Short mmCIF file of C-alpha atoms and ligand atoms in Angstrom, two decimals:
data_model
loop_
_atom_site.label_atom_id
_atom_site.label_comp_id
_atom_site.label_asym_id
_atom_site.label_seq_id
_atom_site.Cartn_x
_atom_site.Cartn_y
_atom_site.Cartn_z
CA MET T 1 76.73 105.90 123.66
CA PHE T 2 73.22 104.52 123.31
CA ASN T 3 72.48 106.58 120.19
CA LYS T 4 75.88 106.19 118.62
CA VAL T 5 76.41 102.49 119.20
CA LEU T 6 72.98 100.91 119.36
CA ILE T 7 70.79 103.18 117.24
CA LYS T 8 73.22 104.44 114.56
CA GLY T 9 75.80 101.65 114.88
CA GLN T 10 73.13 98.92 114.93
CA ILE T 11 75.35 96.56 116.89
CA LEU T 12 72.40 94.32 117.68
CA GLY T 13 70.48 95.10 114.48
CA GLN T 14 68.20 97.91 113.33
CA VAL T 15 66.46 99.23 116.44
CA ARG T 16 62.82 99.85 115.66
CA GLU T 17 61.66 100.92 119.11
CA PHE T 18 63.39 101.28 122.43
CA TYR T 19 62.76 102.10 126.02
CA TYR T 20 65.24 102.64 128.82
CA GLU T 21 65.16 103.43 132.47
CA LYS T 22 67.91 104.55 134.82
CA GLU T 23 67.78 102.90 138.22
CA TYR T 24 69.66 103.52 141.44
CA GLN T 25 70.25 100.81 143.99
CA ALA T 26 71.64 101.40 147.45
CA ARG T 27 75.34 102.36 147.46
CA VAL T 28 76.03 101.26 143.88
CA ALA T 29 76.38 103.11 140.61
CA PRO T 30 73.23 103.65 138.54
CA HIS T 31 72.27 100.97 136.09
CA TYR T 32 70.09 100.99 133.02
CA GLN T 33 67.28 98.69 131.98
CA CYS T 34 66.93 98.93 128.24
CA LEU T 35 64.44 97.29 125.91
CA MET T 36 65.03 97.24 122.18
CA TRP T 37 62.86 95.92 119.40
CA ILE T 38 65.03 94.73 116.53
CA ALA T 39 63.55 94.89 113.03
CA ASN T 40 63.43 91.75 110.90
CA ALA T 41 64.68 89.40 113.59
CA PRO T 42 63.30 85.84 113.62
CA VAL T 43 60.37 85.01 115.89
CA ALA T 44 60.40 82.00 118.19
CA GLY T 45 57.40 79.81 117.34
CA LYS T 46 57.10 81.22 113.81
CA SER T 47 60.58 81.23 112.32
CA ARG T 48 62.70 78.13 112.06
CA ALA T 49 64.32 77.31 115.41
CA GLU T 50 67.76 77.30 113.79
CA ASP T 51 67.23 80.88 112.55
CA VAL T 52 66.31 82.04 116.05
CA VAL T 53 69.30 80.23 117.54
CA ARG T 54 71.63 81.70 114.90
CA PHE T 55 70.30 85.19 115.64
CA ILE T 56 71.05 84.72 119.34
CA ASP T 57 74.47 83.13 118.77
CA GLU T 58 75.52 85.98 116.47
CA ARG T 59 74.87 88.53 119.21
CA VAL T 60 75.12 86.92 122.63
CA THR T 61 77.90 84.92 124.24
CA CYS T 62 79.20 83.93 127.66
CA ASN T 63 82.75 83.23 126.52
CA ILE T 64 85.75 84.10 128.62
CA PRO T 65 88.27 85.02 125.90
CA SER T 66 91.89 84.17 126.57
CA GLU T 67 94.43 86.94 127.13
CA ASP T 68 95.98 86.05 123.76
CA THR T 69 92.69 86.38 121.88
CA CYS T 70 91.79 89.82 123.25
CA LEU T 71 93.48 91.05 126.41
CA GLU T 72 91.08 93.96 126.93
CA LEU T 73 87.96 91.83 126.59
CA HIS T 74 89.47 89.14 128.82
CA GLU T 75 90.05 91.74 131.54
CA ILE T 76 86.56 93.24 131.23
CA VAL T 77 84.84 89.83 131.30
CA THR T 78 86.81 88.54 134.29
CA ARG T 79 86.44 91.84 136.15
CA TYR T 80 82.77 92.67 135.51
CA GLN T 81 80.89 89.74 133.99
CA LEU T 82 81.37 87.04 136.62
CA HIS T 83 78.34 86.94 138.89
CA LYS T 84 78.77 86.39 142.61
CA CYS T 85 75.55 85.71 144.48
CA SER T 86 74.68 87.94 147.43
CA ASN T 87 71.70 88.66 149.64
CA TYR T 88 70.45 90.99 146.90
CA CYS T 89 69.99 88.26 144.29
CA LYS T 90 69.20 85.24 146.48
CA LYS T 91 65.49 84.59 146.90
CA THR T 92 64.04 81.90 149.15
CA ARG T 93 60.85 80.22 148.00
CA LYS T 94 58.64 77.77 149.88
CA CYS T 95 58.20 74.59 147.83
CA SER T 96 56.23 72.54 150.33
CA LYS T 97 55.40 72.59 154.03
CA ASN T 98 58.96 72.05 155.25
CA LEU T 99 60.96 72.63 152.09
CA PHE T 100 62.47 76.01 151.23
CA VAL T 101 64.65 76.55 148.18
CA THR T 102 67.03 79.47 147.74
CA LYS T 103 67.77 80.52 144.17
CA CYS T 104 69.52 83.39 142.43
CA LYS T 105 66.96 85.66 140.77
CA PHE T 106 69.32 86.11 137.82
CA GLY T 107 69.50 82.35 137.26
CA PHE T 108 73.09 81.74 138.39
CA PRO T 109 74.69 79.32 138.13
CA ARG T 110 73.31 79.21 134.58
CA PRO T 111 72.86 75.78 132.96
CA VAL T 112 75.57 74.04 130.98
CA SER T 113 74.51 73.45 127.37
CA GLU T 114 76.50 72.00 124.46
CA LYS T 115 74.77 74.40 122.08
CA THR T 116 72.16 77.17 122.22
CA VAL T 117 68.69 75.61 122.44
CA LEU T 118 65.21 77.11 122.55
CA LYS T 119 62.94 76.25 125.47
CA ASN T 120 59.14 76.37 125.59
CA VAL T 121 58.64 80.05 124.75
CA GLN T 122 55.23 80.69 126.31
CA GLN T 123 56.05 78.86 129.54
CA SER T 124 59.42 80.58 129.87
CA MET T 125 57.94 84.04 129.39
CA LYS T 126 55.15 83.37 131.87
CA ALA T 127 57.76 82.34 134.41
CA GLU T 128 59.85 85.44 133.47
CA LYS T 129 62.69 83.22 132.35
CA LYS T 130 64.82 83.25 129.25
CA ILE T 131 63.38 81.44 126.24
CA TYR T 132 66.66 79.65 125.54
CA HIS T 133 69.71 78.07 127.09
CA LEU T 134 72.84 79.71 125.73
CA LYS T 135 75.75 77.51 124.67
CA ARG T 136 77.74 77.31 127.90
CA SER T 137 80.45 75.10 129.36
CA GLU T 138 80.98 74.36 133.05
CA GLU T 139 83.54 77.14 133.62
CA LYS T 140 81.11 79.76 132.26
CA VAL T 141 78.08 79.10 134.47
CA ARG T 142 78.67 82.39 136.31
CA VAL T 143 79.27 84.60 133.27
CA ASN T 144 76.65 87.23 132.42
CA ASP T 145 75.60 86.95 128.76
CA TYR T 146 77.01 89.75 126.63
CA ASP T 147 77.70 91.06 123.14
CA PRO T 148 81.51 91.35 122.77
CA LEU T 149 81.62 94.67 120.92
CA LEU T 150 79.02 96.24 123.20
CA LEU T 151 80.93 95.10 126.27
CA LEU T 152 84.22 96.45 124.93
CA LEU T 153 82.58 99.86 124.51
CA TRP T 154 80.47 99.80 127.67
CA LYS T 155 83.27 98.59 130.00
CA ALA T 156 80.89 97.72 132.82
CA ILE T 157 78.60 94.86 133.75
CA LEU T 158 76.24 93.92 130.96
CA ASP T 159 73.51 91.30 130.58
CA VAL T 160 71.97 90.85 127.14
CA PRO T 161 69.02 88.48 127.01
CA PHE T 162 66.89 88.02 123.90
CA THR T 163 63.21 87.28 123.82
CA SER T 164 60.84 86.95 120.94
CA GLU T 165 57.13 86.53 120.84
CA CYS T 166 54.04 87.50 118.89
CA SER T 167 51.42 87.48 121.59
CA LEU T 168 50.33 89.45 124.59
CA ALA T 169 52.70 87.35 126.71
CA LEU T 170 55.34 89.74 125.40
CA ALA T 171 53.49 92.76 126.81
CA ASP T 172 53.20 91.07 130.21
CA TYR T 173 56.85 90.05 130.12
CA VAL T 174 58.01 93.54 129.23
CA SER T 175 55.73 95.23 131.74
CA ASN T 176 57.45 93.43 134.57
CA TYR T 177 60.62 95.38 133.83
CA VAL T 178 59.20 98.86 133.96
CA THR T 179 57.86 100.98 136.77
CA GLU T 180 54.18 101.21 137.61
CA ALA T 181 53.95 104.72 136.16
CA GLU T 182 55.36 103.60 132.81
CA ARG T 183 53.36 100.41 132.53
CA GLY T 184 50.40 101.84 130.59
CA HIS T 185 52.69 103.50 128.07
CA MET T 186 54.72 100.32 127.65
CA GLN T 187 51.63 98.17 127.11
CA ASP T 188 50.43 100.61 124.42
CA LEU T 189 53.84 100.46 122.78
CA CYS T 190 53.82 96.64 122.81
CA GLN T 191 50.34 96.57 121.32
CA ASP T 192 51.37 98.95 118.51
CA ILE T 193 54.26 96.68 117.66
CA LEU T 194 52.21 93.49 117.87
CA ASP T 195 49.57 95.08 115.61
CA ASP T 196 52.18 95.71 112.95
CA ARG T 197 52.14 92.33 111.21
CA GLY T 198 54.81 93.35 108.72
CA ILE T 199 57.54 93.54 111.28
CA TYR T 200 57.81 90.97 114.02
CA SER T 201 58.56 92.27 117.44
CA LYS T 202 61.67 91.32 119.22
CA LEU T 203 63.44 92.80 122.07
CA PHE T 204 66.62 92.75 123.92
CA ARG T 205 66.76 93.70 127.51
CA ILE T 206 70.02 95.10 128.73
CA GLY T 207 70.49 95.56 132.42
ZN1 ZN P 1 73.01 85.54 142.16
#
C-alpha cells in the first residue's frame, strides 16, 4: 500500500524521501512510524503563513463526517480515530515541589481552534510538539488527525502530523522518532535534504 498509494499515488504530494519503521507494542498489532519529505511544499518561516496553512488544510483534517456524507469514512473515524487516554499515553510531570501534572503524550484532548493556525515553529519543534493547531471544534478534541483518502484505504488508526523547517531543529525532531541504531543514518539523510537548497524539506509523520 505504501508504494502504491503514497509513492505512486502521491496522496500527500510527491514523496522525495521517506523512512519507515515497524514497531510492536505489548499485545497490540504492529504499527508503523513513517516519515515523508514532500517536494515543493511550503516552509514555515519562509513561505507565507497562509500557504503553509492551506497545505495542511488540504491534507489533514479531524472531521467526523456524517453517515450521509460518507458512511464508510464515518464508521472508520468513529471506530478507530477517537483517542481514549490510558496508562500508556498518560505521563505525569513534576511542575513544582508539590505540583504534578498528568498529560496525554499525544496531546489529547487537542485544542479547539476556529481555523488552522501556525504556532512558533522553533519552540514547538524543540518541545516535540506540532507546529500548528488544526481547525477543530469542541466535539473533535479527541479525533486523531488524518487524510480522508488515506484513512479510507488504510482502515486503521492513523495520525498525520505535518512539520516543516529549514534548520537542524528538523534533524533533532526527526531523530526522536527513530531508534538509536538508525539515528546516524537519519541525521545524514536530514542533512542531505537540508543541503539541497532547491527543494525545501518537509515531512509528514504517520504513526
Ligand atoms: Zn491519551
